[in-house]
Short mmCIF file of C-alpha atoms in Angstrom, two decimals:
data_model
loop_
_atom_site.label_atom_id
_atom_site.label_comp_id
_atom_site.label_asym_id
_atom_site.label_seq_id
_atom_site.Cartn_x
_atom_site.Cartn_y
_atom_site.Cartn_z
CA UNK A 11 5.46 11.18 -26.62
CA UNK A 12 8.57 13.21 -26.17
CA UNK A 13 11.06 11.18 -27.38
CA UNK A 14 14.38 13.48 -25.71
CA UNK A 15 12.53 12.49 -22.10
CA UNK A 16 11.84 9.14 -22.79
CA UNK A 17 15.17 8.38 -23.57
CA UNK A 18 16.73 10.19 -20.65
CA UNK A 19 13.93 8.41 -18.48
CA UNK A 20 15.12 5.03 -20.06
CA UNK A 21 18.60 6.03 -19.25
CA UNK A 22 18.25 6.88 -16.19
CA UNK A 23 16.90 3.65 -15.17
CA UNK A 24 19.63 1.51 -16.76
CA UNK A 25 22.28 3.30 -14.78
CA UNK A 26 20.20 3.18 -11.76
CA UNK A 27 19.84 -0.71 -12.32
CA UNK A 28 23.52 -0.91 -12.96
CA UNK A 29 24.25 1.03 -9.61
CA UNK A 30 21.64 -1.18 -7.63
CA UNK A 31 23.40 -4.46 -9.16
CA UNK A 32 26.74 -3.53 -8.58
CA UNK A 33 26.27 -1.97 -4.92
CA UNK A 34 28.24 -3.98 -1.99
CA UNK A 35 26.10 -2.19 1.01
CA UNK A 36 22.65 -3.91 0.46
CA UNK A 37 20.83 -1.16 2.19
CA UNK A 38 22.07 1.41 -0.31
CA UNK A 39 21.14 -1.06 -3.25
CA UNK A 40 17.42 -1.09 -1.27
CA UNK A 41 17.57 2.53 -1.10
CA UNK A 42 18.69 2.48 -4.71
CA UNK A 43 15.77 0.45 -5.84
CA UNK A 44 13.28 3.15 -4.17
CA UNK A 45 14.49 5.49 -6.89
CA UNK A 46 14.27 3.21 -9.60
CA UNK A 47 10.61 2.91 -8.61
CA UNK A 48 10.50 6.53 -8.79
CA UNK A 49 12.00 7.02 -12.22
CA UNK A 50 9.92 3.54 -13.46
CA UNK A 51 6.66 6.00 -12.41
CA UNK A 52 7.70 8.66 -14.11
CA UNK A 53 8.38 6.10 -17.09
CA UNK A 54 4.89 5.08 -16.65
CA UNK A 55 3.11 8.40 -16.66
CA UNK A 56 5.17 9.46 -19.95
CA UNK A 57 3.38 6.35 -21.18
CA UNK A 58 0.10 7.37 -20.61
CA UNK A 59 -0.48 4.76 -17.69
CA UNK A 60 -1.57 6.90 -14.50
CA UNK A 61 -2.92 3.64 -13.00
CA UNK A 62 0.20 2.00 -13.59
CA UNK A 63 2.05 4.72 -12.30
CA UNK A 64 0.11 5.21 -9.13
CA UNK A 65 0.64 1.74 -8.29
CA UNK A 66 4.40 1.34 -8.95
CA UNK A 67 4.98 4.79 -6.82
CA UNK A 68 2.84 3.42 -3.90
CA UNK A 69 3.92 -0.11 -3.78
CA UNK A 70 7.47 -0.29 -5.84
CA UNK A 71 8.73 2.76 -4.04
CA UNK A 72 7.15 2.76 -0.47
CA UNK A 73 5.89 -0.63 0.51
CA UNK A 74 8.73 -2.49 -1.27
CA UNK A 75 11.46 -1.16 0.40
CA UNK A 76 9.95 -1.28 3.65
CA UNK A 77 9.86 -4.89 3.21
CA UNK A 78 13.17 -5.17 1.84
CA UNK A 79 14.60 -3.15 4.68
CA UNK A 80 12.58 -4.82 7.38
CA UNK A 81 13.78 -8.39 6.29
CA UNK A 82 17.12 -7.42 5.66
CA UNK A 83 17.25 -5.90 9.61
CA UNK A 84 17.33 -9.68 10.08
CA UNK A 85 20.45 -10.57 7.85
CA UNK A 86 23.82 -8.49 7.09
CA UNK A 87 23.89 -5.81 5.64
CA UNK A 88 27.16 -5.87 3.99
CA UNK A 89 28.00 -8.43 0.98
CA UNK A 90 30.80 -10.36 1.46
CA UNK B 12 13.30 -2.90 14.94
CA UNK B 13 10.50 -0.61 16.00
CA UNK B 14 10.21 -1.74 19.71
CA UNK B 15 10.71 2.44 21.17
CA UNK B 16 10.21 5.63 19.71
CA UNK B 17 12.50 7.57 17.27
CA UNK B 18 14.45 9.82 18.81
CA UNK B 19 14.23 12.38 16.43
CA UNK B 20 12.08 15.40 16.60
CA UNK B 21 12.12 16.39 13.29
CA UNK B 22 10.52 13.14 12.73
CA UNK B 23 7.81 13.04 14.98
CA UNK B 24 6.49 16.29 14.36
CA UNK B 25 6.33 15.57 10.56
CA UNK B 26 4.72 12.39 10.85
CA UNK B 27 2.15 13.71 13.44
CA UNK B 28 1.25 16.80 10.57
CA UNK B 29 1.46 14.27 7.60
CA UNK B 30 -0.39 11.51 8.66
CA UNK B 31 -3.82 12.66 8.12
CA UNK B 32 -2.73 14.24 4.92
CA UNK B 33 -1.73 10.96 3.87
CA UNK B 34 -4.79 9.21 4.64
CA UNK B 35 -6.97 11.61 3.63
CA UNK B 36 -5.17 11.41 0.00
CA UNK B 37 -5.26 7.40 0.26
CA UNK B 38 -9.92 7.74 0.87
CA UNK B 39 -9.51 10.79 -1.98
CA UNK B 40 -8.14 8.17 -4.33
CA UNK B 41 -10.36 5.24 -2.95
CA UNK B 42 -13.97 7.02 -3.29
CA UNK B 43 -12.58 8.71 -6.68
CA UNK B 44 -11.40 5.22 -8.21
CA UNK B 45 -14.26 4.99 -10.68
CA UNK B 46 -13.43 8.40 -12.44
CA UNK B 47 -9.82 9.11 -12.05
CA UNK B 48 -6.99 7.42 -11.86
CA UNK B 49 -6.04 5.00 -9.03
CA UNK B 50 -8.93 3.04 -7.07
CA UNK B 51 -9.04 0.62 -3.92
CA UNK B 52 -5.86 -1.16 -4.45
CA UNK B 53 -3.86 2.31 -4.87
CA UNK B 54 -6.02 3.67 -1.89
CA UNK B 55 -5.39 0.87 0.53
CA UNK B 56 -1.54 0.40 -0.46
CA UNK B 57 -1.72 4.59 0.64
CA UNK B 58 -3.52 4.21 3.64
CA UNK B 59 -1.45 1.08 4.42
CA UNK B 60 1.61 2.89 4.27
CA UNK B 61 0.53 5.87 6.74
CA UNK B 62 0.14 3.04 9.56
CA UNK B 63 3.26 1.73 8.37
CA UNK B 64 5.11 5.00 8.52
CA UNK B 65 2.95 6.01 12.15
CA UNK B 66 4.83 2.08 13.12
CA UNK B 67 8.15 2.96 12.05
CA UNK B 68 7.75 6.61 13.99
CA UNK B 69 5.77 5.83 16.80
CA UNK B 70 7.06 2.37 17.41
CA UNK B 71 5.16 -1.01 17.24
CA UNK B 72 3.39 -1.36 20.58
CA UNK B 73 1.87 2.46 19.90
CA UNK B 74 0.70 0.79 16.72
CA UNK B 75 -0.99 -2.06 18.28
CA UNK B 76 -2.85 -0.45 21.09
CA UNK B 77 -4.76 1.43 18.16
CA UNK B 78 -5.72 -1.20 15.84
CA UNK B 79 -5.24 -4.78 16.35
CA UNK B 80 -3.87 -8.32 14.68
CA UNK B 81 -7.88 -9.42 15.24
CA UNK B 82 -9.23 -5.97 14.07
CA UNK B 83 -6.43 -6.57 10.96
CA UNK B 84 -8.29 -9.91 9.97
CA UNK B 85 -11.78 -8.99 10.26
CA UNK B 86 -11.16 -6.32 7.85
CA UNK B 87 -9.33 -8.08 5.50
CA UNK B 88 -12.61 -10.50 5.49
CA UNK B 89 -14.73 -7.71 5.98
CA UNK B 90 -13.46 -6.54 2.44
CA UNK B 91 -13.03 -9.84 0.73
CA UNK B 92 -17.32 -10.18 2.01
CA UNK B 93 -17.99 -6.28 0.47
CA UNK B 94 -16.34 -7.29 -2.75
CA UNK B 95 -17.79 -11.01 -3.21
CA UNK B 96 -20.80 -10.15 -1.79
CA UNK B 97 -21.82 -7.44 -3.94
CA UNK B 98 -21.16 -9.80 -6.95
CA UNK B 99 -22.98 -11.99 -5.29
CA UNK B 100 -26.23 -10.31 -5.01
CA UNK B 101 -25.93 -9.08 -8.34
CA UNK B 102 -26.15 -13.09 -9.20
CA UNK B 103 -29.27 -13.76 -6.83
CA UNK B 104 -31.05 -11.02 -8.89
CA UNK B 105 -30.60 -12.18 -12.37
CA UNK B 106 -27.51 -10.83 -13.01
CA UNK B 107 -23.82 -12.14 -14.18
CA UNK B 108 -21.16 -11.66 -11.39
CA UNK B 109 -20.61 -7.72 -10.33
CA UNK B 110 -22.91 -7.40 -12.95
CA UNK B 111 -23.56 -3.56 -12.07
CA UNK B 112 -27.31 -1.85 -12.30
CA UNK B 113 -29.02 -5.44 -10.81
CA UNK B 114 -29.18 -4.32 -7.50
CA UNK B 115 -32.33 -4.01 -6.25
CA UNK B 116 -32.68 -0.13 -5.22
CA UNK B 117 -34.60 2.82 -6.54
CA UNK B 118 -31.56 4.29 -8.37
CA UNK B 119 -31.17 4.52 -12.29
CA UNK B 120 -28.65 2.49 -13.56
CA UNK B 121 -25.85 4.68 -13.98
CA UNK B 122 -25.98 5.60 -10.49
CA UNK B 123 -26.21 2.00 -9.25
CA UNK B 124 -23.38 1.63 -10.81
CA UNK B 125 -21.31 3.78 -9.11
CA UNK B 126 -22.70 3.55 -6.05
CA UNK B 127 -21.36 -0.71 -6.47
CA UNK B 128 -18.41 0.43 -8.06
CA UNK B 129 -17.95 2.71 -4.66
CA UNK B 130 -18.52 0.11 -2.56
CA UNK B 131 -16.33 -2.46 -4.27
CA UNK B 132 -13.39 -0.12 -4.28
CA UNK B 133 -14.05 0.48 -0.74
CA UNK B 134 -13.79 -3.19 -0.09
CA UNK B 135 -10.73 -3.79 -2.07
CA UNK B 136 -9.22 -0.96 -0.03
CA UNK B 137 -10.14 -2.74 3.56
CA UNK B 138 -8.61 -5.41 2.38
CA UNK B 139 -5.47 -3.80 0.81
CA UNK B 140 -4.90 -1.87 4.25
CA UNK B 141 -5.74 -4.27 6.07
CA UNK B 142 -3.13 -6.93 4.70
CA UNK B 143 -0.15 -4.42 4.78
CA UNK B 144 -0.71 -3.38 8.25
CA UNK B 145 -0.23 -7.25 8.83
CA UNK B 146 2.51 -7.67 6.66
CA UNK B 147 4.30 -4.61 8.16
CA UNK B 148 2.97 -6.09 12.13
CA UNK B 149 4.79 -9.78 11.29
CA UNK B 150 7.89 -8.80 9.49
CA UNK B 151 8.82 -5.59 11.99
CA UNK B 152 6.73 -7.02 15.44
CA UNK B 153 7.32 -10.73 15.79
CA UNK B 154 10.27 -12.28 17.47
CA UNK B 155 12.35 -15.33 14.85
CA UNK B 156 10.39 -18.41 15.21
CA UNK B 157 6.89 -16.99 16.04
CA UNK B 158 4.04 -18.93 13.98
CA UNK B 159 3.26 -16.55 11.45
CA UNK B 160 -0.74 -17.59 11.80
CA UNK B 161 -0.75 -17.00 15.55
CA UNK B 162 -3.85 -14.63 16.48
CA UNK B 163 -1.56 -13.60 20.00
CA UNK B 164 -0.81 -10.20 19.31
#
């Protein structure tokens, strides 16, 4: 639709991606990911996909990282 | 993980106001599913997540004096049964599965439909909850090693 906030919306979630990839502290990266849920929603209602959207805030950017957080509580956290 | 409380205040208090709020928001989006956005799945991953934050908060065993591993898998049955069901008995009268408006009640058809399409959603969200309650119950609860199908709770 608006083509200025899709792009920065589309930007913002490469840099996040690149930040998440790139983190050594796997807990940030997990923390990281929550926001690229967050921005991925936003992507999604831009699109016209409310549905979509609902679903990626409530699973991709609460139940995800709990489980990501909950299973890495049994590893490291730090990459070597 | 989550064997005591959390210390913090600031935490408690906020999850004891927002809790409610939360679920409340997660049976808003459940019973609305057939004319808004969002629907059972939405609704139960909503409501699953209050218990899961009222887990992380409250710790665990709080958790589990209030609902259950056993309650947990009867109502992720009890859903699968609502939603299979209702196709079901759409079948046995004449129907194709969750064929809508073949139920056998004294409605019109556009209200039979909603009132399956209600109580599918509503099934869907049992089961939703119901399986990330567990999820949350056997990643953050169970010692390494326990038998991830035990019914001990």
């Amino acid at each position: 639709m608006i083509h200025a906030l899709d792009f920065m919306l589309l930007l913002l979630l490469v840099i996040i991606a690149l930040i998440a990839i790139s983190l050594k502290d796997i807990l940030g990266a997990v923390i990281v990911l929550g926001a690229y849920s967050l921005i991925m929603a936003l992507a999604w209602l831009e699109m016209n996909a409310p549905d979509v959207a609902f679903t990626e805030a409530a699973v991709g950017a609460g139940v995800t990282s709990f489980l990501f957080i909950s299973a890495l509580s049994k590893t490291k956290r730090w990459e070597k | 993980m989550s064997e005591k409380m959390v210390e913090s205040v600031v935490a408690r208090t906020i999850s004891r106001i927002i809790i409610p709020f939360i679920q409340l928001y997660g049976i808003y989006v459940i019973t609305h599913g057939e004319s808004s956005p969002g629907g059972g799945f939405q609704g139960g991953v909503i409501l699953g997540t209050s218990i899961i934050l009222f887990g992380i908060v409250f710790s665990l065993n709080t958790t589990k004096k209030w609902i259950s591993k056993k309650i947990l898998i009867l109502f992720m049955s009890l859903g699968l049964l609502i939603y299979s069901g209702i196709g079901a008995i759409d079948m046995l009268f004449g129907g194709k599965y969750l064929e809508y408006g073949k139920l056998p009640l004294p409605l019109h058809s556009p209200e039979m439909s909603a009132l399956s399409i209600l109580m599918v959603e509503i099934g869907i969200g049992l089961c939703v909850m119901s399986t990330i309650t567990l999820l949350f119950i056997f990643l953050a609860g169970e010692k390494s090693g326990t038998r991830m199908d035990s019914w001990e709770i």
